[in-house]
mmCIF file of C-alpha atoms and ligand atoms in Angstrom:
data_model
loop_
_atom_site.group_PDB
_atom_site.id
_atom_site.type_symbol
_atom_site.label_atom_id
_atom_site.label_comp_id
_atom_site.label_asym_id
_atom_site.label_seq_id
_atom_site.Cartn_x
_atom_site.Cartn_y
_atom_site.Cartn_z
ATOM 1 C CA UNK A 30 85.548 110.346 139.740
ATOM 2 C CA UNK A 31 83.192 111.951 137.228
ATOM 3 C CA UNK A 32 81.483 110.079 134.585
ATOM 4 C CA UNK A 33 82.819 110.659 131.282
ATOM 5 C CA UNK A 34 79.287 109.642 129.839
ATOM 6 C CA UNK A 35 76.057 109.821 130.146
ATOM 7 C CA UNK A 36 73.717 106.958 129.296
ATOM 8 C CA UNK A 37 70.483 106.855 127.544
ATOM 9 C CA UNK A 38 69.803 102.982 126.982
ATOM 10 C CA UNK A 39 72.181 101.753 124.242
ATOM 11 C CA UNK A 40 73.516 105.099 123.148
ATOM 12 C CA UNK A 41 76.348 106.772 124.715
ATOM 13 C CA UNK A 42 76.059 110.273 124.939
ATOM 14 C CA UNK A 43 79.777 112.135 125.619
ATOM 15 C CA UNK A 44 80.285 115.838 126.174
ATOM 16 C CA UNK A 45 83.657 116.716 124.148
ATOM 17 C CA UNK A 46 84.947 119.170 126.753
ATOM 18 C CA UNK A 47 85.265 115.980 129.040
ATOM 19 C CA UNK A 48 87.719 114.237 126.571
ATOM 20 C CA UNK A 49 90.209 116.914 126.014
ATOM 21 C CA UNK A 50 93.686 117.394 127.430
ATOM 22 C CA UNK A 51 93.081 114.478 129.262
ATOM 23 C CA UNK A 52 96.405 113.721 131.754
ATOM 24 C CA UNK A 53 99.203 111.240 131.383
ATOM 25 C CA UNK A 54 97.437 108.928 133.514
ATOM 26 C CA UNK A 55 94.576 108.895 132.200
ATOM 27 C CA UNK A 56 93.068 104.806 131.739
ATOM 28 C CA UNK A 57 94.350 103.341 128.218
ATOM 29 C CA UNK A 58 90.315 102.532 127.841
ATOM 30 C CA UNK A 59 89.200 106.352 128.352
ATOM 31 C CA UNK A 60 92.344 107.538 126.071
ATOM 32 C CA UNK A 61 91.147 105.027 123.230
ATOM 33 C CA UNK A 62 87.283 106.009 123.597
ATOM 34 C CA UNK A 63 88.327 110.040 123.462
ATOM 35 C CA UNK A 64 90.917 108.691 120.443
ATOM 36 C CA UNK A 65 87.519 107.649 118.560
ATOM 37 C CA UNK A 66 85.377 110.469 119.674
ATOM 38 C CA UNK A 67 87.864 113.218 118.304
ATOM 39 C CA UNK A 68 88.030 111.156 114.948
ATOM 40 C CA UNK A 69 84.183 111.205 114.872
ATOM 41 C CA UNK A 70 84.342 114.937 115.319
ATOM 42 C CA UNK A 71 86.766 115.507 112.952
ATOM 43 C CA UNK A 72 84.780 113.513 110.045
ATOM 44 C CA UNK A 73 81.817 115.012 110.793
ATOM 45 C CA UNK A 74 82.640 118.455 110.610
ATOM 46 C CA UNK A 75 84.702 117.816 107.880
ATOM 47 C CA UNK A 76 82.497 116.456 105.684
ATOM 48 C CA UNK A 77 79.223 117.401 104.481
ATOM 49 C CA UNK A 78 76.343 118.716 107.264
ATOM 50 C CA UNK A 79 72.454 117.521 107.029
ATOM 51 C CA UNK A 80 72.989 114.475 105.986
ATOM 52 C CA UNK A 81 73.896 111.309 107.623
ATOM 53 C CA UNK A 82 77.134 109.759 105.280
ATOM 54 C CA UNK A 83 79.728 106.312 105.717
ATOM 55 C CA UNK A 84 83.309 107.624 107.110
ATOM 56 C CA UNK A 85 86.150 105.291 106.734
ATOM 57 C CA UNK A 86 86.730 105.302 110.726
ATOM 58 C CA UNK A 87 86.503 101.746 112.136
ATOM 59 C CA UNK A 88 84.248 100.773 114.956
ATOM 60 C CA UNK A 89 85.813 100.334 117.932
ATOM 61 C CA UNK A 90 83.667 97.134 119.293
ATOM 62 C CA UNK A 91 85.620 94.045 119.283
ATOM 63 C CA UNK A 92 82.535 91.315 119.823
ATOM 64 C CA UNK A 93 84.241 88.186 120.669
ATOM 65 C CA UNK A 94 87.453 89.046 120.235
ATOM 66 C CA UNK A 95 86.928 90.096 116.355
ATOM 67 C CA UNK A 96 86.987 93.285 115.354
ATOM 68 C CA UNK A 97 83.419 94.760 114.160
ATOM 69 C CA UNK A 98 83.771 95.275 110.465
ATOM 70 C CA UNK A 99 81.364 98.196 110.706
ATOM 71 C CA UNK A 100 82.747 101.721 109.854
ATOM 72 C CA UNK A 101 81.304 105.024 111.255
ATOM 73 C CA UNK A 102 77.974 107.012 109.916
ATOM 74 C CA UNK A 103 77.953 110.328 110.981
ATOM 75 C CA UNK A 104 75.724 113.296 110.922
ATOM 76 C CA UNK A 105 76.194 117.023 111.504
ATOM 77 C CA UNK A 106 73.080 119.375 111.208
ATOM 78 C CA UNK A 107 74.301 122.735 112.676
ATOM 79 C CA UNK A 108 76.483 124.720 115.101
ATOM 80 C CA UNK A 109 74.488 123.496 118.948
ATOM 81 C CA UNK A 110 73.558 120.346 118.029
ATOM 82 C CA UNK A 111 74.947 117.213 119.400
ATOM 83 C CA UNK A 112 77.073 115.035 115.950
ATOM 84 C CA UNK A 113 75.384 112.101 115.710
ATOM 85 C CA UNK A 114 77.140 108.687 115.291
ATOM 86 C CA UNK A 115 76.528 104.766 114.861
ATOM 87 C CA UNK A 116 78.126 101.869 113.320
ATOM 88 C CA UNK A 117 77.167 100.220 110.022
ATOM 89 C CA UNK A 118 76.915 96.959 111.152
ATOM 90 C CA UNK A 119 76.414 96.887 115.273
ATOM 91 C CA UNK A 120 73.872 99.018 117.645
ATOM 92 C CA UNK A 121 77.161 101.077 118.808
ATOM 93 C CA UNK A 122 76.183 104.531 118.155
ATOM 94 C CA UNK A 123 75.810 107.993 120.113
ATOM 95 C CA UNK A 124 75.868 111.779 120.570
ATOM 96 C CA UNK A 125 78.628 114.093 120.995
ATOM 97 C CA UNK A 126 78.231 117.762 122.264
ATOM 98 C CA UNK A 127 80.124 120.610 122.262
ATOM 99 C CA UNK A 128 82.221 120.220 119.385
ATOM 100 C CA UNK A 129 82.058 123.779 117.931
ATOM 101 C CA UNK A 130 85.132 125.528 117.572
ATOM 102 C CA UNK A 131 87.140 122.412 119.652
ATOM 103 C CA UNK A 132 90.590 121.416 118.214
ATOM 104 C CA UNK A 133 89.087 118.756 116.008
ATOM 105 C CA UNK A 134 86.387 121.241 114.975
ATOM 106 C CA UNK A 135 87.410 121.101 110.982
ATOM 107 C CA UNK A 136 84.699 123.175 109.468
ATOM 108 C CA UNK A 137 85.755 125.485 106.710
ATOM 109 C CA UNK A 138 86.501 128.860 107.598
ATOM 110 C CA UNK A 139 86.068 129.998 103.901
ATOM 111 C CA UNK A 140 84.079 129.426 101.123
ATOM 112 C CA UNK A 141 85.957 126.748 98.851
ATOM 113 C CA UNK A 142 86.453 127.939 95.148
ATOM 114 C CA UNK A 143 84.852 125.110 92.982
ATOM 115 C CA UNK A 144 87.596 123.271 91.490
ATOM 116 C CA UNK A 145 87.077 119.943 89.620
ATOM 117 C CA UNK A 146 87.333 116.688 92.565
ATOM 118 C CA UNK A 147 88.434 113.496 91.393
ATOM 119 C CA UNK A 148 87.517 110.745 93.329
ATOM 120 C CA UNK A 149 90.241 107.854 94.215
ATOM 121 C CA UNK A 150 89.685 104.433 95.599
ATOM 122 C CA UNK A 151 92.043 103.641 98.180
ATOM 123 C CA UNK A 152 92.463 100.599 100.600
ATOM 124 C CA UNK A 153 91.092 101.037 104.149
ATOM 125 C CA UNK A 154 94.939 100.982 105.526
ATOM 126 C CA UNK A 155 95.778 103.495 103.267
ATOM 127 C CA UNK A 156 92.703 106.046 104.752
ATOM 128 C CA UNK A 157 93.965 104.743 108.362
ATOM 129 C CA UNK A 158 97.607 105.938 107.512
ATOM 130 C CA UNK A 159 96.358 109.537 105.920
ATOM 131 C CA UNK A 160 94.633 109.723 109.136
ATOM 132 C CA UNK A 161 98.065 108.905 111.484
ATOM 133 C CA UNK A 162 99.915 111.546 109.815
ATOM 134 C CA UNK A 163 101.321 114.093 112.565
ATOM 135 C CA UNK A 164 101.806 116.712 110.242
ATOM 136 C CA UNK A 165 98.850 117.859 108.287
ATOM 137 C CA UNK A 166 97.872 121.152 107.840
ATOM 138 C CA UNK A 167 94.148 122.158 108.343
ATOM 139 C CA UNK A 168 93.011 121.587 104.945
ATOM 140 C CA UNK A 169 94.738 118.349 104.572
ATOM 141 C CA UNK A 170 93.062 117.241 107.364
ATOM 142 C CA UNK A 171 89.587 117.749 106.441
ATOM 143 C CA UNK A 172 90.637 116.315 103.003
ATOM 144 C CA UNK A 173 91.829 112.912 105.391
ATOM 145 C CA UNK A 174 88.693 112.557 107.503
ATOM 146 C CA UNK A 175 86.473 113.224 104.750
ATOM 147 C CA UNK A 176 87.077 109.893 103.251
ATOM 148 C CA UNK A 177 84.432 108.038 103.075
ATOM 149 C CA UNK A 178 83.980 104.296 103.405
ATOM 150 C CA UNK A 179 82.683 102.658 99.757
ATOM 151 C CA UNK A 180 82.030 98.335 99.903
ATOM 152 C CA UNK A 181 85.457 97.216 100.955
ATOM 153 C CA UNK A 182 87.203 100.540 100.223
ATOM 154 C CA UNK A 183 87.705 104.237 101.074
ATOM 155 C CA UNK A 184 87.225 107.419 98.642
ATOM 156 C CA UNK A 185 89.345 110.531 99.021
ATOM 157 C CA UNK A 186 87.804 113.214 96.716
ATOM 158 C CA UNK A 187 89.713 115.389 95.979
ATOM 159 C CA UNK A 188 91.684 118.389 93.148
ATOM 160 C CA UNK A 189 94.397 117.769 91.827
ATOM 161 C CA UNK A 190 96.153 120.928 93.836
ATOM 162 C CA UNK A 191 94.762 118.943 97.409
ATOM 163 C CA UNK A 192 96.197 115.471 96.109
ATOM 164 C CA UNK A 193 99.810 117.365 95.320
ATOM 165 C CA UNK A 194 99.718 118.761 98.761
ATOM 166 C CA UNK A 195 98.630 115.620 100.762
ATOM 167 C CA UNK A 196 101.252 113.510 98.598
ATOM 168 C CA UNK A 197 103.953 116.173 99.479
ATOM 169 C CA UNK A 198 103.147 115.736 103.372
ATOM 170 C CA UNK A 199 103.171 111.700 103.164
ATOM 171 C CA UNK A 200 106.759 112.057 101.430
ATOM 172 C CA UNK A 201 108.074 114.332 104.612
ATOM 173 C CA UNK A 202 106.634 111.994 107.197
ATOM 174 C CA UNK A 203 107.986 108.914 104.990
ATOM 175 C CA UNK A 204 111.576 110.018 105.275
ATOM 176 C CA UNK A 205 111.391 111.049 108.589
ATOM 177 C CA UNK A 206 109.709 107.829 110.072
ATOM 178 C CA UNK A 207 112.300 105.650 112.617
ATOM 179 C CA UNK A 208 109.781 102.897 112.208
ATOM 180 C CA UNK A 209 110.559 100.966 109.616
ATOM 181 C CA UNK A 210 106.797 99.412 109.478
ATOM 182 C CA UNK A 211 105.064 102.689 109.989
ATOM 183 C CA UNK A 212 107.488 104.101 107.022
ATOM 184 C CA UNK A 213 106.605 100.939 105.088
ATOM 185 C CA UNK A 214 102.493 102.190 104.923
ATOM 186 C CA UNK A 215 103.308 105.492 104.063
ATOM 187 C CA UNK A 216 105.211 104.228 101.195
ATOM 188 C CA UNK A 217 102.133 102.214 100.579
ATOM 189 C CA UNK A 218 100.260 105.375 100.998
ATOM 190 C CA UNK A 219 102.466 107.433 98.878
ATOM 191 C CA UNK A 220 102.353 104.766 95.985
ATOM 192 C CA UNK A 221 98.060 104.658 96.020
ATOM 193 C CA UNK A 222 97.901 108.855 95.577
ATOM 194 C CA UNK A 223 100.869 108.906 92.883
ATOM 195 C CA UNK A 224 99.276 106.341 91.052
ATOM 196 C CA UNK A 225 95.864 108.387 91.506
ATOM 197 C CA UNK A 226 97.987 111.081 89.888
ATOM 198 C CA UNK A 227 98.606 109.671 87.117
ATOM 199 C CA UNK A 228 95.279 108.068 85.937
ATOM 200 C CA UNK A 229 93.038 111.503 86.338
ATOM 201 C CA UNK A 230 91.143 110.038 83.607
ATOM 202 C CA UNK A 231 89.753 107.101 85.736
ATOM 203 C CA UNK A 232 87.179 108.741 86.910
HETATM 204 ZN ZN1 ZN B 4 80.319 98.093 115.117
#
């Protein structure tokens, strides 16, 4: 079997061609650790470049038994370069490569006009159920993994325009969820942006 990673001593250095379209069978382990490496690749490259910033994605290290508290810092410089990532709080970091132009490549294709951002607090399981939605389109997406992680919380930032469109696509997904506790924290998640709605002022 091929290695899906390369080591350099305490940094794991993945090639993102090797962690697409895996199979079926592919080990729960490897489908987890490509899980996390396409969520890395879709914060950093939607999010700013040349300069290293806090996502809201949770490390994946469980020392002890616990999860690590730590959340993901990323960093981007430019189209050939490997993203760069490591956790807050633990030594688990690494390199990605080939991310340009992947499916979880979420670089603008445009320039954005400049339209006022708000920024809105939002609890961590509210930026992990933004981030499970099925249906986003591209912009929402980049809107979702550019949360970043703020003391105990996350921070959307975004218009007003992106927070009626991302509110619209957690109301579809809401009412067509079978599981009740998966519908249950999009209602949560629903609530948190309506309420952000409402208070523009806050910030
Ligand atoms: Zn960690």
């Amino acid at each position: 079997m091929r290695a899906l990673a390369g080591t350099v001593p305490g940094m794991l250095v993945t090639d993102l061609n090797h962690f697409v379209g895996m199979s079926e069978d592919t080990p729960g382990p490897a489908r987890r650790l490509a899980a996390h490496l396409h969520d890395i690749v879709r914060a950093a490259t939607a999010g700013d470049a040349g300069t290293a910033w806090e996502t809201a994605l949770p490390c994946r290290r469980r020392p002890g038994n616990r999860r690590c508290p730590g959340r993901m810092i990323v960093l981007r410089t430019e189209a050939g370069a490997p993203i760069r990532w490591h956790c807050s709080v633990c030594d688990d970091e690494g390199v990605i490569s080939n991310w340009e132009d992947s499916a979880f490549d979420l670089r603008p294709r445009q320039l954005a006009l400049a339209e006022p951002v708000s920024e809105i607090v939002i609890p961590d399981e509210v930026a992990a159920a933004l981030r499970g939605l099925q249906l986003l389109d591209t912009d929402c997406e980049r809107l979702v993994f550019a949360i970043r992680a703020r003391d105990d919380h996350a921070i959307l930032t975004a218009t007003d325009d992106d927070l009626d469109e991302l509110i619209g696509f957690v109301a579809a997904e809401a009412n067509n969820e079978p599981s009740r506790r998966r519908q249950q924290r999009l209602d949560a998640a629903f609530d948190a942006l309506t309420t952000a709605t409402q208070s523009p002022d806050a910030w």
